[in-house]
C-alpha cells in the first residue's frame, strides 16, 4: 500500500524515495533477498539521476550498507566488498571517525575482508577504528567489543604462534568483559 501511494509522485520526490527505501528494507526483513536487492538498486539509480543527489547522502549510505549485506547473502562477494570499501570512508568523512555508524561500517568492512580470507587487510582496516572506538566509547562498549572480536578473528586467520597467542588473549579479555557486562 505504501508503495502504491507514492508511485505516481515525481521521480525525485522525497516521499517516493522514502517509500522505495521502506519497501526494500521490508522485503529484506521478510527474507525476500533478491527482490530487496532489485528495489534498492533501483533506488540508488533513482537518486543518482537527481540533480541535487547530495541531499540524499545519508539515504545512499544506508542503502549501500544494506545492499552490501544483501550481496554477501547472495554470494556476490566482490560487489559486497566494493560497497563496504566505499561506505566506510564516506561515513567517516560525513559523520566523523568516532561516530557509531562509521565504526560499525568499519567493522563490517573488516568482517567482509576476513570472510574473504584477506586477514592482514582486515586487521589493518580495523586498527584505526578500534583505537577510535576505545578512545570514544571505552573498552566495555559493544562497538569496541565487536571491533576487537573481528580483529581477533582476522588475527587468527594469519596463522603462526604469536598470532594465536594474541587471538587467545583478546578472546579471554572479551569473555571477561562480556560476563561482567551481563552480570555473570
PDB file of N, CA and C in Angstrom, residues 82-128:
ATOM      1  N   UNK A  82      33.234  -4.119  -2.489  1.00  0.00           N
ATOM      2  CA  UNK A  82      33.327  -2.815  -3.140  1.00  0.00           C
ATOM      3  C   UNK A  82      32.469  -1.768  -2.422  1.00  0.00           C
ATOM      4  N   UNK A  83      31.232  -2.131  -2.089  1.00  0.00           N
ATOM      5  CA  UNK A  83      30.354  -1.189  -1.380  1.00  0.00           C
ATOM      6  C   UNK A  83      30.867  -0.902   0.024  1.00  0.00           C
ATOM      7  N   UNK A  84      31.361  -1.924   0.700  1.00  0.00           N
ATOM      8  CA  UNK A  84      31.887  -1.718   2.062  1.00  0.00           C
ATOM      9  C   UNK A  84      33.094  -0.775   2.034  1.00  0.00           C
ATOM     10  N   UNK A  85      33.920  -0.920   1.003  1.00  0.00           N
ATOM     11  CA  UNK A  85      35.092  -0.041   0.875  1.00  0.00           C
ATOM     12  C   UNK A  85      34.686   1.400   0.566  1.00  0.00           C
ATOM     13  N   UNK A  86      33.582   1.605  -0.104  1.00  0.00           N
ATOM     14  CA  UNK A  86      33.073   2.957  -0.381  1.00  0.00           C
ATOM     15  C   UNK A  86      32.397   3.546   0.853  1.00  0.00           C
ATOM     16  N   UNK A  87      31.633   2.707   1.545  1.00  0.00           N
ATOM     17  CA  UNK A  87      30.759   3.161   2.615  1.00  0.00           C
ATOM     18  C   UNK A  87      31.531   3.702   3.815  1.00  0.00           C
ATOM     19  N   UNK A  88      32.535   2.971   4.283  1.00  0.00           N
ATOM     20  CA  UNK A  88      33.238   3.381   5.497  1.00  0.00           C
ATOM     21  C   UNK A  88      33.904   4.751   5.364  1.00  0.00           C
ATOM     22  N   UNK A  89      34.721   5.002   4.327  1.00  0.00           N
ATOM     23  CA  UNK A  89      35.358   6.324   4.252  1.00  0.00           C
ATOM     24  C   UNK A  89      34.356   7.470   4.133  1.00  0.00           C
ATOM     25  N   UNK A  90      33.237   7.235   3.444  1.00  0.00           N
ATOM     26  CA  UNK A  90      32.231   8.297   3.318  1.00  0.00           C
ATOM     27  C   UNK A  90      31.567   8.593   4.660  1.00  0.00           C
ATOM     28  N   UNK A  91      31.223   7.529   5.394  1.00  0.00           N
ATOM     29  CA  UNK A  91      30.633   7.751   6.720  1.00  0.00           C
ATOM     30  C   UNK A  91      31.625   8.451   7.641  1.00  0.00           C
ATOM     31  N   UNK A  92      32.859   8.052   7.565  1.00  0.00           N
ATOM     32  CA  UNK A  92      33.905   8.667   8.379  1.00  0.00           C
ATOM     33  C   UNK A  92      34.032  10.150   8.051  1.00  0.00           C
ATOM     34  N   UNK A  93      33.969  10.486   6.773  1.00  0.00           N
ATOM     35  CA  UNK A  93      34.070  11.873   6.327  1.00  0.00           C
ATOM     36  C   UNK A  93      32.855  12.687   6.771  1.00  0.00           C
ATOM     37  N   UNK A  94      31.669  12.124   6.612  1.00  0.00           N
ATOM     38  CA  UNK A  94      30.432  12.865   6.883  1.00  0.00           C
ATOM     39  C   UNK A  94      30.118  12.949   8.373  1.00  0.00           C
ATOM     40  N   UNK A  95      30.253  11.819   9.077  1.00  0.00           N
ATOM     41  CA  UNK A  95      29.844  11.780  10.486  1.00  0.00           C
ATOM     42  C   UNK A  95      31.016  11.863  11.458  1.00  0.00           C
ATOM     43  N   UNK A  96      32.219  11.669  10.967  1.00  0.00           N
ATOM     44  CA  UNK A  96      33.392  11.672  11.827  1.00  0.00           C
ATOM     45  C   UNK A  96      33.835  10.258  12.153  1.00  0.00           C
ATOM     46  N   UNK A  97      35.135  10.114  12.387  1.00  0.00           N
ATOM     47  CA  UNK A  97      35.720   8.793  12.630  1.00  0.00           C
ATOM     48  C   UNK A  97      35.168   8.132  13.889  1.00  0.00           C
ATOM     49  N   UNK A  98      34.660   8.921  14.825  1.00  0.00           N
ATOM     50  CA  UNK A  98      34.196   8.382  16.098  1.00  0.00           C
ATOM     51  C   UNK A  98      32.698   8.081  16.131  1.00  0.00           C
ATOM     52  N   UNK A  99      32.008   8.308  15.026  1.00  0.00           N
ATOM     53  CA  UNK A  99      30.564   8.061  15.043  1.00  0.00           C
ATOM     54  C   UNK A  99      30.285   6.562  15.085  1.00  0.00           C
ATOM     55  N   UNK A 100      29.191   6.217  15.719  1.00  0.00           N
ATOM     56  CA  UNK A 100      28.816   4.802  15.800  1.00  0.00           C
ATOM     57  C   UNK A 100      28.634   4.200  14.415  1.00  0.00           C
ATOM     58  N   UNK A 101      27.991   4.929  13.520  1.00  0.00           N
ATOM     59  CA  UNK A 101      27.765   4.411  12.169  1.00  0.00           C
ATOM     60  C   UNK A 101      29.076   4.137  11.443  1.00  0.00           C
ATOM     61  N   UNK A 102      30.033   5.059  11.558  1.00  0.00           N
ATOM     62  CA  UNK A 102      31.329   4.867  10.892  1.00  0.00           C
ATOM     63  C   UNK A 102      32.062   3.668  11.479  1.00  0.00           C
ATOM     64  N   UNK A 103      32.015   3.512  12.784  1.00  0.00           N
ATOM     65  CA  UNK A 103      32.718   2.393  13.429  1.00  0.00           C
ATOM     66  C   UNK A 103      32.050   1.053  13.102  1.00  0.00           C
ATOM     67  N   UNK A 104      30.737   1.038  13.033  1.00  0.00           N
ATOM     68  CA  UNK A 104      30.025  -0.188  12.629  1.00  0.00           C
ATOM     69  C   UNK A 104      30.363  -0.517  11.181  1.00  0.00           C
ATOM     70  N   UNK A 105      30.427   0.500  10.340  1.00  0.00           N
ATOM     71  CA  UNK A 105      30.789   0.296   8.945  1.00  0.00           C
ATOM     72  C   UNK A 105      32.212  -0.249   8.826  1.00  0.00           C
ATOM     73  N   UNK A 106      33.123   0.258   9.643  1.00  0.00           N
ATOM     74  CA  UNK A 106      34.499  -0.252   9.649  1.00  0.00           C
ATOM     75  C   UNK A 106      34.516  -1.722  10.055  1.00  0.00           C
ATOM     76  N   UNK A 107      33.724  -2.068  11.057  1.00  0.00           N
ATOM     77  CA  UNK A 107      33.653  -3.467  11.488  1.00  0.00           C
ATOM     78  C   UNK A 107      33.095  -4.344  10.360  1.00  0.00           C
ATOM     79  N   UNK A 108      32.078  -3.844   9.664  1.00  0.00           N
ATOM     80  CA  UNK A 108      31.515  -4.590   8.532  1.00  0.00           C
ATOM     81  C   UNK A 108      32.564  -4.814   7.447  1.00  0.00           C
ATOM     82  N   UNK A 109      33.373  -3.789   7.177  1.00  0.00           N
ATOM     83  CA  UNK A 109      34.448  -3.925   6.196  1.00  0.00           C
ATOM     84  C   UNK A 109      35.459  -4.973   6.659  1.00  0.00           C
ATOM     85  N   UNK A 110      35.849  -4.900   7.923  1.00  0.00           N
ATOM     86  CA  UNK A 110      36.796  -5.879   8.465  1.00  0.00           C
ATOM     87  C   UNK A 110      36.266  -7.299   8.390  1.00  0.00           C
ATOM     88  N   UNK A 111      34.991  -7.472   8.736  1.00  0.00           N
ATOM     89  CA  UNK A 111      34.364  -8.800   8.651  1.00  0.00           C
ATOM     90  C   UNK A 111      34.370  -9.315   7.218  1.00  0.00           C
ATOM     91  N   UNK A 112      34.023  -8.445   6.299  1.00  0.00           N
ATOM     92  CA  UNK A 112      33.963  -8.822   4.890  1.00  0.00           C
ATOM     93  C   UNK A 112      35.344  -9.270   4.404  1.00  0.00           C
ATOM     94  N   UNK A 113      36.367  -8.499   4.726  1.00  0.00           N
ATOM     95  CA  UNK A 113      37.728  -8.863   4.328  1.00  0.00           C
ATOM     96  C   UNK A 113      38.141 -10.190   4.964  1.00  0.00           C
ATOM     97  N   UNK A 114      37.868 -10.338   6.240  1.00  0.00           N
ATOM     98  CA  UNK A 114      38.216 -11.583   6.944  1.00  0.00           C
ATOM     99  C   UNK A 114      37.514 -12.782   6.310  1.00  0.00           C
ATOM    100  N   UNK A 115      36.235 -12.646   6.043  1.00  0.00           N
ATOM    101  CA  UNK A 115      35.467 -13.752   5.464  1.00  0.00           C
ATOM    102  C   UNK A 115      35.955 -14.123   4.067  1.00  0.00           C
ATOM    103  N   UNK A 116      36.631 -13.201   3.389  1.00  0.00           N
ATOM    104  CA  UNK A 116      37.174 -13.484   2.058  1.00  0.00           C
ATOM    105  C   UNK A 116      38.615 -13.974   2.137  1.00  0.00           C
ATOM    106  N   UNK A 117      39.105 -14.197   3.373  1.00  0.00           N
ATOM    107  CA  UNK A 117      40.462 -14.704   3.546  1.00  0.00           C
ATOM    108  C   UNK A 117      41.540 -13.638   3.468  1.00  0.00           C
ATOM    109  N   UNK A 118      41.152 -12.390   3.512  1.00  0.00           N
ATOM    110  CA  UNK A 118      42.105 -11.275   3.454  1.00  0.00           C
ATOM    111  C   UNK A 118      42.373 -10.787   4.878  1.00  0.00           C
ATOM    112  N   UNK A 119      42.982 -11.666   5.666  1.00  0.00           N
ATOM    113  CA  UNK A 119      43.130 -11.440   7.102  1.00  0.00           C
ATOM    114  C   UNK A 119      44.025 -10.244   7.429  1.00  0.00           C
ATOM    115  N   UNK A 120      45.150 -10.109   6.741  1.00  0.00           N
ATOM    116  CA  UNK A 120      46.048  -8.978   7.015  1.00  0.00           C
ATOM    117  C   UNK A 120      45.353  -7.653   6.681  1.00  0.00           C
ATOM    118  N   UNK A 121      44.635  -7.619   5.567  1.00  0.00           N
ATOM    119  CA  UNK A 121      43.916  -6.402   5.185  1.00  0.00           C
ATOM    120  C   UNK A 121      42.815  -6.095   6.192  1.00  0.00           C
ATOM    121  N   UNK A 122      42.142  -7.127   6.687  1.00  0.00           N
ATOM    122  CA  UNK A 122      41.090  -6.930   7.690  1.00  0.00           C
ATOM    123  C   UNK A 122      41.670  -6.332   8.964  1.00  0.00           C
ATOM    124  N   UNK A 123      42.760  -6.916   9.418  1.00  0.00           N
ATOM    125  CA  UNK A 123      43.382  -6.423  10.654  1.00  0.00           C
ATOM    126  C   UNK A 123      43.834  -4.975  10.494  1.00  0.00           C
ATOM    127  N   UNK A 124      44.414  -4.655   9.355  1.00  0.00           N
ATOM    128  CA  UNK A 124      44.866  -3.290   9.103  1.00  0.00           C
ATOM    129  C   UNK A 124      43.680  -2.324   9.012  1.00  0.00           C
ATOM    130  N   UNK A 125      42.601  -2.756   8.375  1.00  0.00           N
ATOM    131  CA  UNK A 125      41.419  -1.903   8.235  1.00  0.00           C
ATOM    132  C   UNK A 125      40.774  -1.599   9.587  1.00  0.00           C
ATOM    133  N   UNK A 126      40.971  -2.484  10.554  1.00  0.00           N
ATOM    134  CA  UNK A 126      40.339  -2.324  11.871  1.00  0.00           C
ATOM    135  C   UNK A 126      41.223  -1.583  12.881  1.00  0.00           C
ATOM    136  N   UNK A 127      42.503  -1.457  12.598  1.00  0.00           N
ATOM    137  CA  UNK A 127      43.438  -0.866  13.561  1.00  0.00           C
ATOM    138  C   UNK A 127      43.006   0.529  14.015  1.00  0.00           C
ATOM    139  N   UNK A 128      42.813   1.437  13.088  1.00  0.00           N
ATOM    140  CA  UNK A 128      42.441   2.812  13.428  1.00  0.00           C
ATOM    141  C   UNK A 128      41.033   2.915  14.020  1.00  0.00           C
TER     142      UNK A 128
END
